Amino acid sequence: MRFSRLLTYFAAGMTSRVLAQCPNYIDYSTQTHPPFSEGKYQLSFQRPEPSCRKFHLPEAEEAIEEMKGIVKDPDLFRLFENAFPNTLDTTISWKGFASENPEEELTFVTTGDIIAMWLRDSANQLRSYKSLLTANESTDSLASLFRGAINLQARYLIKNPYCNAFQAPAESGLPPEHNGYADTDIVTPAYDTDFVFECKYELDSIAAFLQLSSDYYEKTQDREFFGKFQWADAVETILNVTEGLLVGTYAEDGAVNESPYTFQREHTSASETLMNSGAGSPIRGGTGLVRSAFRPSDDSTIFQLFIPANMQFASYLGRCAEIMEGLDADLARRMGGFAENVRDAVNTHGKVDHAAFGEMYAYEVDGYGSSVLMDDANIPSLLSAPLLDFLNASDTTYQNTRKFVLSKWNPYYNWGPVFSGIGGPHQGPGQAWPMSIIASLLTSNDDEEIVAGLKSLVSTTDGLGLIHESINTFSVSDWTRQWFSWANGLFGEMLLDLKERKPHLLDESFQ
Ligand SMILES: *[C@@H]1O[C@H](CO)[C@@H](O)[C@H](O)[C@H]1NC(C)=O
Ligand SMILES: *[C@@H]1O[C@H](CO)[C@@H](O)[C@H](O)[C@H]1NC(C)=O
Ligand SMILES: *[C@@H]1O[C@H](CO)[C@@H](O)[C@H](O)[C@H]1NC(C)=O
């Protein structure tokens, strides 16, 4: 799926200009550009030239400059230099103000190769700059990018809380993108394709909004912002929707409960649609887990009680309750109580005893006793549970789970002579995802594991110097998605994390 066209860029406070001379990054990122790094892999330089970059952030340039002195391996540094600023360079597709309130900042963050804003991707794309975030009222600041994304996500969720990807705001003047895959979709509740790009209901999309809000608040303590626009309305909408999604398939008297959300698509792949007329597999009610029709890979769940998104939701709903305390005490109590219930439900219904690994978390459960034991590379995953601030990496159940998901017991673990890692049904068996290696390094304290992971990442970019979505475990030249900004940002976040936790490892050579 490729959506290419000329982009018009309006920066806050700048005059608009058409970047007719700038190459389309969807092509640019498939080609190599000098100067090449001076290590064995001779990685391409992949940043657009300065006048073609979409958002200029001095703090990011300083971080790159600082890392130049710290990361000794020239190929690893090149990968950082390309990957870390990728969201700023290529995906801040519009930044401006709401027409109904000229004080309300809006940031339209596209996913990369598709001109649409995913709630999950955009929250995580900005998270990669969290370590640089400080309170700042300027509309040219990183804080402004976060505020604009929170405001736009709030607008999206208030109107279509079940949807996962959205069109540019009307204020941008950017035309809606046509999503050919969605042409045959039959979805309840209905939506408008001028506003929504795709409407797969994923609990982690809702949790992503809470995560983004919590990230902003944690670094800025700017509670006042949350009281200014539609944030509290969006939170109330989310609570209404997710409380409704606690419902099971059958009512007490045996009647079939109407599913709050249904989705059907004409497609040859089973993971692109839902069984039982779009309602999904039967779920037992009363567990306290919130249903999710789709996963963060945008593939359908097998059982809708999807554990990683429930972890993420419980974690950030609880943190956002603290923000709400200063705004609406009743709503804050409702959030805090719900967050605790979901956390308890994850621990009561989300664990299994595995013959080889002992007590571990399941990927999905149905509440009747069946579970899916696997992990997918996309975050939220079981591997990433500590990154969701749900638990500590030292937790015993987590450690058992981690050993399982990084072993051949995980049905979506893929290995081969050139690359090994977790994949998923989105690209299918045989393809391992660099994102899973990055998540494993962010959750590891083991120097050997970290060095092996860095070596594997730096040697498998096919010379392009960017993080791809998936790689064939037998051939580095067979990969998917040349322009996947989230994965690039996550790589940058991971290397900055190692700079704090394991600086001695960045002295090594990864040749
Ligand atoms: C706020 O952000 C602007 C734009 O990046 C920057 O010029 C300014 O120095 C920042 N102010 C503070 C106090 O960090
Ligand atoms: C949430 O549900 C309550 C009760 O049905 C309703 O009064 C309220 O307007 C809803 N809030 C939002 C933001 O949808
Ligand atoms: C992780 O451990 C620290 C220190 O023991 C504790 O304060 C914190 O609450 C724990 N975090 C979670 C999510 O359990």
XYZ file of C-alpha atoms and ligand atoms in Angstrom:
553
model
C 0.000 0.000 0.000
C 1.607 3.259 -1.061
C 0.202 6.723 -0.757
C 2.485 9.208 -2.412
C 1.841 12.757 -3.330
C 3.170 16.215 -2.837
C 2.877 17.338 0.737
C 2.218 20.888 1.724
C 3.848 21.871 4.958
C 2.585 24.608 7.227
C 4.671 25.183 10.339
C 3.272 27.152 13.232
C 4.181 30.776 12.767
C 5.835 30.168 9.400
C 4.506 30.928 6.000
C 3.388 27.932 4.020
C 5.579 26.645 1.249
C 5.364 23.785 -1.155
C 8.383 21.538 -0.953
C 8.264 20.661 -4.610
C 12.015 20.108 -4.738
C 12.059 17.710 -1.786
C 12.156 14.020 -2.704
C 9.329 11.820 -1.489
C 10.756 9.957 1.507
C 8.955 6.775 0.479
C 11.401 6.536 -2.426
C 14.330 8.297 -0.756
C 14.352 5.666 2.021
C 14.788 2.815 -0.486
C 17.950 4.387 -1.935
C 21.404 4.918 -0.441
C 22.909 8.383 -0.024
C 26.505 9.403 0.757
C 28.407 9.987 2.927
C 28.504 6.342 4.031
C 29.498 5.376 7.559
C 33.054 4.193 7.947
C 32.369 0.779 9.471
C 31.997 -2.599 7.826
C 28.356 -1.981 6.850
C 28.909 1.418 5.177
C 25.454 2.613 6.082
C 23.732 5.283 4.051
C 22.939 8.739 5.388
C 19.129 8.912 5.418
C 18.125 12.313 6.784
C 16.451 14.638 4.309
C 18.455 17.785 3.648
C 17.782 20.454 6.310
C 15.315 22.503 4.220
C 13.209 19.369 3.648
C 12.949 18.368 7.315
C 9.471 18.895 8.718
C 10.218 19.990 12.267
C 13.426 21.470 13.653
C 14.166 20.633 17.254
C 17.486 21.983 18.574
C 17.409 19.538 21.535
C 17.331 16.572 19.141
C 20.295 17.944 17.175
C 22.192 18.392 20.461
C 21.381 14.812 21.491
C 22.735 13.533 18.164
C 25.882 15.635 18.558
C 26.394 14.322 22.088
C 25.934 10.699 20.993
C 28.564 11.195 18.314
C 31.153 11.425 21.083
C 29.741 8.446 23.000
C 28.853 5.787 20.414
C 32.213 4.530 19.161
C 31.012 2.195 16.431
C 30.553 4.284 13.252
C 27.735 2.106 11.878
C 25.811 2.098 15.143
C 26.137 5.877 15.389
C 24.942 6.261 11.783
C 21.880 4.166 12.541
C 21.124 6.404 15.532
C 21.720 9.596 13.556
C 19.231 8.468 10.884
C 16.645 6.776 13.076
C 16.272 9.021 16.114
C 15.101 12.196 14.305
C 12.999 10.300 11.728
C 9.625 11.304 13.210
C 10.635 14.975 13.390
C 12.283 14.961 9.965
C 9.567 13.155 8.046
C 6.211 12.770 9.847
C 5.186 16.049 11.482
C 2.958 16.511 8.461
C 1.082 19.522 9.807
C 1.124 21.679 12.904
C -1.326 24.479 13.587
C -4.348 25.548 15.605
C -7.988 24.500 15.912
C -10.390 26.671 13.935
C -12.849 26.819 16.858
C -10.137 27.858 19.328
C -7.017 29.646 18.100
C -5.208 28.758 21.368
C -5.661 25.010 20.851
C -2.524 23.522 19.286
C -2.892 20.577 16.891
C -0.143 18.240 15.633
C -0.831 15.784 12.823
C 1.812 13.042 13.148
C 1.722 10.554 10.288
C 2.967 7.006 10.620
C 5.525 7.227 7.795
C 4.559 5.588 4.531
C 0.811 6.252 5.027
C -0.547 9.803 5.348
C -2.768 9.081 8.336
C -2.366 9.395 12.114
C -2.494 6.200 14.121
C -3.259 6.837 17.809
C -0.738 4.158 18.835
C 2.056 5.069 16.455
C 1.862 8.809 17.076
C 1.905 8.397 20.888
C 4.965 6.162 20.604
C 6.649 8.292 17.924
C 6.558 11.242 20.330
C 7.558 9.053 23.277
C 10.943 8.547 21.652
C 11.672 12.218 22.518
C 10.346 11.993 26.081
C 13.832 12.207 27.578
C 14.219 15.650 25.937
C 10.824 16.971 27.035
C 10.573 19.930 29.441
C 7.811 22.423 30.214
C 7.722 25.042 27.470
C 4.884 27.316 26.340
C 6.423 28.127 22.974
C 4.514 26.799 19.953
C 7.858 25.826 18.368
C 8.791 23.529 21.248
C 8.738 19.786 21.771
C 6.148 20.368 24.508
C 3.941 21.993 21.852
C 4.226 18.905 19.628
C 2.963 16.788 22.530
C 0.124 19.204 23.371
C -0.962 19.360 19.742
C -1.023 15.567 19.458
C -2.978 15.200 22.721
C -5.551 17.762 21.532
C -5.944 16.111 18.141
C -6.202 12.613 19.637
C -8.869 13.937 22.040
C -10.844 15.266 19.072
C -10.548 11.921 17.276
C -11.584 9.866 20.318
C -14.571 12.034 21.231
C -16.007 11.515 17.741
C -14.901 7.930 16.963
C -13.563 6.170 20.065
C -13.507 2.751 18.356
C -11.224 3.800 15.499
C -7.441 3.397 15.253
C -6.253 5.690 12.427
C -7.432 9.126 11.370
C -7.343 11.697 8.600
C -5.608 15.074 8.714
C -7.645 17.726 10.563
C -9.752 19.948 8.307
C -7.664 22.969 9.397
C -4.606 21.512 7.625
C -6.172 21.740 4.165
C -4.731 18.269 3.491
C -7.222 16.095 1.618
C -8.416 12.817 3.197
C -6.480 9.729 2.090
C -8.402 6.934 0.443
C -7.911 3.619 2.265
C -8.636 1.004 -0.387
C -8.575 -1.822 2.180
C -11.457 -0.237 4.069
C -13.750 0.014 1.022
C -15.558 -3.220 1.915
C -15.572 -2.718 5.716
C -18.878 -3.135 7.532
C -18.438 -1.543 10.951
C -20.689 -0.642 13.863
C -20.718 2.078 15.109
C -20.499 3.728 11.676
C -17.980 6.465 10.847
C -17.155 9.020 8.206
C -14.167 8.324 5.903
C -13.368 12.066 5.688
C -12.482 11.897 9.390
C -11.399 8.299 9.905
C -8.776 6.399 7.904
C -9.483 2.995 9.440
C -11.780 1.812 12.212
C -10.271 -1.266 13.836
C -11.111 -1.141 17.527
C -7.931 -1.716 19.536
C -7.820 -1.128 23.274
C -4.191 -0.090 22.939
C -5.186 2.879 20.730
C -7.244 4.217 23.626
C -4.442 3.411 26.071
C -1.994 5.236 23.769
C -3.860 8.519 24.370
C -3.551 7.983 28.120
C 0.130 7.076 27.747
C 0.835 10.225 25.711
C -1.003 12.354 28.295
C 0.871 10.722 31.158
C 4.242 11.155 29.396
C 3.568 14.868 28.890
C 2.435 15.396 32.464
C 5.294 13.415 33.979
C 7.927 15.588 32.300
C 6.208 18.998 32.465
C 3.842 18.852 35.493
C 1.640 21.083 33.325
C -1.765 20.157 34.746
C -3.293 23.454 33.631
C -3.064 22.364 29.992
C -5.356 19.399 30.650
C -8.101 21.699 31.902
C -8.068 24.006 28.879
C -9.550 22.064 25.983
C -11.352 18.737 25.461
C -9.104 16.379 27.426
C -11.568 15.587 30.229
C -14.363 14.978 27.680
C -12.133 12.540 25.826
C -11.333 10.709 29.063
C -15.031 10.444 29.921
C -15.753 9.115 26.437
C -13.023 6.500 26.894
C -14.426 5.443 30.263
C -17.933 5.072 28.861
C -16.659 3.016 25.939
C -14.290 0.741 27.870
C -16.802 0.097 30.660
C -19.210 -1.015 27.930
C -16.534 -3.386 26.644
C -16.469 -5.384 29.883
C -19.576 -7.132 28.595
C -19.519 -10.870 27.804
C -21.127 -12.599 24.848
C -24.102 -13.995 26.809
C -26.447 -12.317 29.255
C -27.499 -14.041 32.523
C -30.749 -15.322 30.924
C -28.927 -16.775 27.913
C -29.731 -14.003 25.475
C -26.857 -12.907 23.261
C -25.630 -9.458 24.269
C -25.314 -7.038 21.427
C -21.603 -6.500 20.768
C -20.768 -2.795 21.266
C -18.496 -3.024 18.208
C -18.504 -5.240 15.126
C -16.154 -5.302 12.134
C -16.195 -7.282 8.909
C -13.880 -6.898 5.907
C -13.741 -8.764 2.612
C -10.213 -10.124 2.623
C -8.308 -13.340 1.948
C -6.514 -13.151 5.332
C -8.317 -14.468 8.442
C -6.665 -11.862 10.664
C -8.315 -9.009 8.709
C -11.847 -9.764 9.842
C -13.830 -11.058 12.847
C -15.822 -14.260 13.176
C -19.425 -14.520 14.398
C -20.734 -11.755 12.133
C -18.047 -9.316 13.196
C -18.388 -9.768 16.975
C -15.405 -12.103 17.462
C -15.012 -15.287 19.484
C -17.289 -15.702 22.563
C -16.013 -14.024 25.721
C -17.098 -14.655 29.300
C -18.278 -11.474 30.992
C -17.454 -10.432 34.527
C -13.682 -10.918 34.386
C -12.969 -7.185 34.619
C -10.839 -7.322 31.456
C -11.689 -4.898 28.634
C -12.259 -6.422 25.192
C -10.107 -5.592 22.165
C -11.164 -6.621 18.665
C -7.733 -6.013 17.155
C -4.103 -6.100 18.257
C -1.432 -3.381 17.945
C -0.393 -5.082 14.691
C -3.907 -4.227 13.370
C -4.567 -7.997 13.138
C -7.702 -9.386 14.783
C -7.441 -10.966 18.220
C -8.185 -14.677 18.603
C -9.670 -13.999 22.065
C -10.686 -10.427 22.798
C -9.360 -10.305 26.362
C -5.989 -9.121 25.129
C -3.601 -8.952 28.076
C -0.849 -6.493 26.953
C -3.379 -3.737 26.114
C -5.158 -4.312 29.437
C -1.778 -3.859 31.175
C -1.149 -0.623 29.273
C -4.682 0.654 29.897
C -4.552 -0.097 33.652
C -1.135 1.515 33.953
C -1.859 4.836 32.214
C -5.475 5.168 33.329
C -4.106 5.074 36.878
C -1.477 7.703 36.082
C -4.002 9.943 34.325
C -6.273 9.725 37.380
C -3.594 11.783 39.143
C -3.853 14.479 36.458
C -7.636 14.441 36.760
C -7.514 14.920 40.551
C -6.911 18.605 40.081
C -9.718 18.934 37.520
C -12.622 16.668 38.455
C -12.391 14.619 41.655
C -15.339 12.325 40.785
C -13.939 11.439 37.397
C -10.495 10.916 38.985
C -11.985 8.414 41.464
C -13.778 6.589 38.669
C -10.504 6.345 36.712
C -8.452 5.193 39.695
C -10.981 2.521 40.669
C -11.293 1.210 37.127
C -7.507 1.103 36.714
C -7.173 -0.980 39.893
C -9.911 -3.379 38.750
C -8.260 -3.937 35.379
C -4.867 -4.472 37.032
C -6.415 -7.086 39.367
C -8.186 -8.741 36.424
C -4.900 -9.034 34.485
C -3.312 -10.773 37.450
C -6.345 -12.988 38.178
C -7.314 -14.022 34.632
C -4.211 -13.271 32.573
C -1.796 -15.834 34.008
C -1.268 -19.491 33.155
C 1.013 -22.253 34.393
C 3.308 -23.437 31.642
C 4.931 -26.878 31.896
C 8.376 -25.554 30.903
C 8.295 -21.943 32.165
C 6.046 -21.958 35.247
C 3.707 -19.044 35.967
C 3.585 -16.640 33.038
C 1.249 -14.158 31.362
C -0.948 -15.245 28.442
C -1.214 -13.068 25.329
C -5.003 -13.426 25.125
C -7.676 -15.196 27.163
C -11.420 -15.748 26.702
C -12.401 -15.865 30.371
C -13.592 -19.487 30.017
C -10.134 -20.950 30.624
C -8.722 -20.891 27.109
C -5.673 -18.809 26.327
C -3.337 -17.943 23.483
C 0.304 -18.322 24.481
C 2.488 -16.278 22.137
C 3.882 -12.803 21.721
C 3.804 -10.420 18.757
C 6.564 -7.870 18.110
C 4.211 -4.881 18.159
C 3.949 -2.908 21.389
C 2.058 -3.363 23.683
C 3.372 -6.914 23.896
C 4.144 -9.194 26.808
C 7.856 -8.534 26.292
C 7.257 -4.785 26.667
C 5.257 -4.995 29.942
C 7.939 -3.048 31.913
C 7.935 -0.324 29.214
C 4.191 0.041 29.793
C 5.027 0.824 33.441
C 2.783 -2.078 34.451
C 5.442 -4.057 36.308
C 9.157 -4.153 36.987
C 11.432 -6.222 34.798
C 12.585 -8.096 37.919
C 9.053 -9.491 38.484
C 9.253 -13.314 38.494
C 6.149 -13.880 36.378
C 7.482 -11.355 33.878
C 10.877 -13.061 33.752
C 9.224 -16.437 33.075
C 7.105 -14.813 30.365
C 10.138 -13.123 28.868
C 12.045 -16.408 28.597
C 9.043 -17.978 26.898
C 8.454 -15.202 24.329
C 12.147 -15.067 23.370
C 12.299 -18.839 22.859
C 11.169 -21.259 20.178
C 8.155 -22.007 22.392
C 6.642 -18.731 21.191
C 4.843 -19.700 17.964
C 5.794 -16.328 16.452
C 9.490 -16.525 17.337
C 11.417 -16.687 14.054
C 15.042 -17.628 13.676
C 17.532 -18.179 10.901
C 21.119 -17.613 9.802
C 20.922 -13.821 9.419
C 18.304 -12.550 11.880
C 16.191 -13.843 14.755
C 13.411 -12.291 16.797
C 9.698 -12.156 17.429
C 7.387 -11.590 14.465
C 3.629 -11.936 14.159
C 0.799 -12.784 11.794
C 0.953 -9.318 10.181
C 3.940 -10.357 8.036
C 3.697 -14.060 8.878
C 6.128 -16.799 9.883
C 9.677 -16.379 8.555
C 9.788 -12.632 9.193
C 11.335 -11.384 12.462
C 10.802 -7.787 13.593
C 13.647 -5.475 14.718
C 11.111 -3.848 17.081
C 11.174 -7.018 19.191
C 14.964 -6.880 19.501
C 14.754 -3.221 20.526
C 12.133 -4.064 23.179
C 14.323 -6.917 24.436
C 17.259 -4.521 24.905
C 15.093 -1.944 26.695
C 14.038 -4.652 29.170
C 17.430 -6.340 29.610
C 20.133 -5.877 32.188
C 22.398 -8.484 30.606
C 25.418 -6.999 28.794
C 25.871 -10.030 26.561
C 22.249 -9.981 25.437
C 22.452 -6.246 24.745
C 25.664 -6.463 22.711
C 24.279 -9.366 20.665
C 21.088 -7.393 20.003
C 22.954 -4.263 18.897
C 25.126 -6.338 16.561
C 22.066 -7.929 15.075
C 20.319 -4.555 14.510
C 23.322 -2.816 12.973
C 24.077 -5.690 10.572
C 20.572 -6.105 9.121
C 19.515 -2.764 7.613
C 20.461 -3.870 4.082
C 22.889 -0.939 3.962
C 20.027 1.560 4.229
C 20.671 2.606 7.818
C 17.018 2.598 8.891
C 14.979 0.228 11.060
C 12.624 -1.886 8.976
C 9.355 -3.455 10.033
C 10.337 -7.096 9.480
C 13.290 -9.025 8.028
C 13.393 -12.462 6.446
C 15.450 -14.584 8.842
C 17.337 -16.038 5.837
C 17.940 -12.841 3.826
C 18.606 -9.277 4.984
C 17.664 -7.927 1.578
C 14.090 -9.219 2.005
C 12.443 -6.768 4.405
C 9.179 -4.810 4.745
C 8.453 -1.066 5.162
C 11.260 1.332 4.309
C 9.587 4.196 6.193
C 8.316 3.038 9.602
C 8.939 5.984 11.909
C 7.783 4.398 15.168
C 10.414 1.616 14.959
C 13.109 4.170 14.144
C 12.165 6.333 17.113
C 12.135 3.319 19.409
C 15.659 2.458 18.319
C 16.781 6.005 19.210
C 15.004 5.817 22.569
C 16.756 2.502 23.290
C 20.230 3.867 22.518
C 19.616 6.946 24.713
C 18.469 4.589 27.464
C 21.706 2.578 27.125
C 23.686 5.818 27.358
C 22.205 6.233 30.866
C 22.172 2.608 32.021
C 25.075 0.955 30.172
C 27.423 3.625 28.763
C 30.378 1.191 28.703
C 28.610 -0.881 26.046
C 28.567 2.065 23.646
C 32.382 2.019 23.686
C 32.376 -1.306 21.863
C 32.698 -2.151 18.214
C 29.777 -3.937 16.581
C 31.606 -4.995 13.408
C 11.246 26.550 24.441
O 11.293 26.014 23.130
C 11.853 26.932 22.175
C 11.702 26.298 20.808
O 12.339 25.043 20.742
C 13.294 27.225 22.550
O 13.837 28.168 21.643
C 13.364 27.776 23.963
O 14.709 27.901 24.347
C 12.650 26.847 24.928
N 12.580 27.462 26.222
C 12.950 26.845 27.324
C 12.777 27.607 28.608
O 13.402 25.713 27.341
C -20.994 8.933 29.510
O -22.148 8.210 29.884
C -23.030 8.948 30.718
C -24.115 8.001 31.178
O -24.706 7.368 30.071
C -23.567 10.138 29.935
O -24.419 10.904 30.766
C -22.389 10.998 29.509
O -22.836 12.064 28.696
C -21.387 10.174 28.724
N -20.225 11.016 28.492
C -19.614 11.132 27.314
C -18.484 12.096 27.236
O -19.940 10.482 26.337
C 9.011 -1.126 40.552
O 9.853 -1.157 41.684
C 9.944 0.074 42.392
C 11.002 -0.056 43.465
O 10.911 -1.284 44.129
C 8.567 0.431 42.947
O 8.621 1.659 43.625
C 7.588 0.534 41.775
O 6.280 0.777 42.255
C 7.577 -0.724 40.946
N 6.791 -0.478 39.748
C 5.754 -1.206 39.407
C 5.056 -0.793 38.164
O 5.375 -2.163 40.055
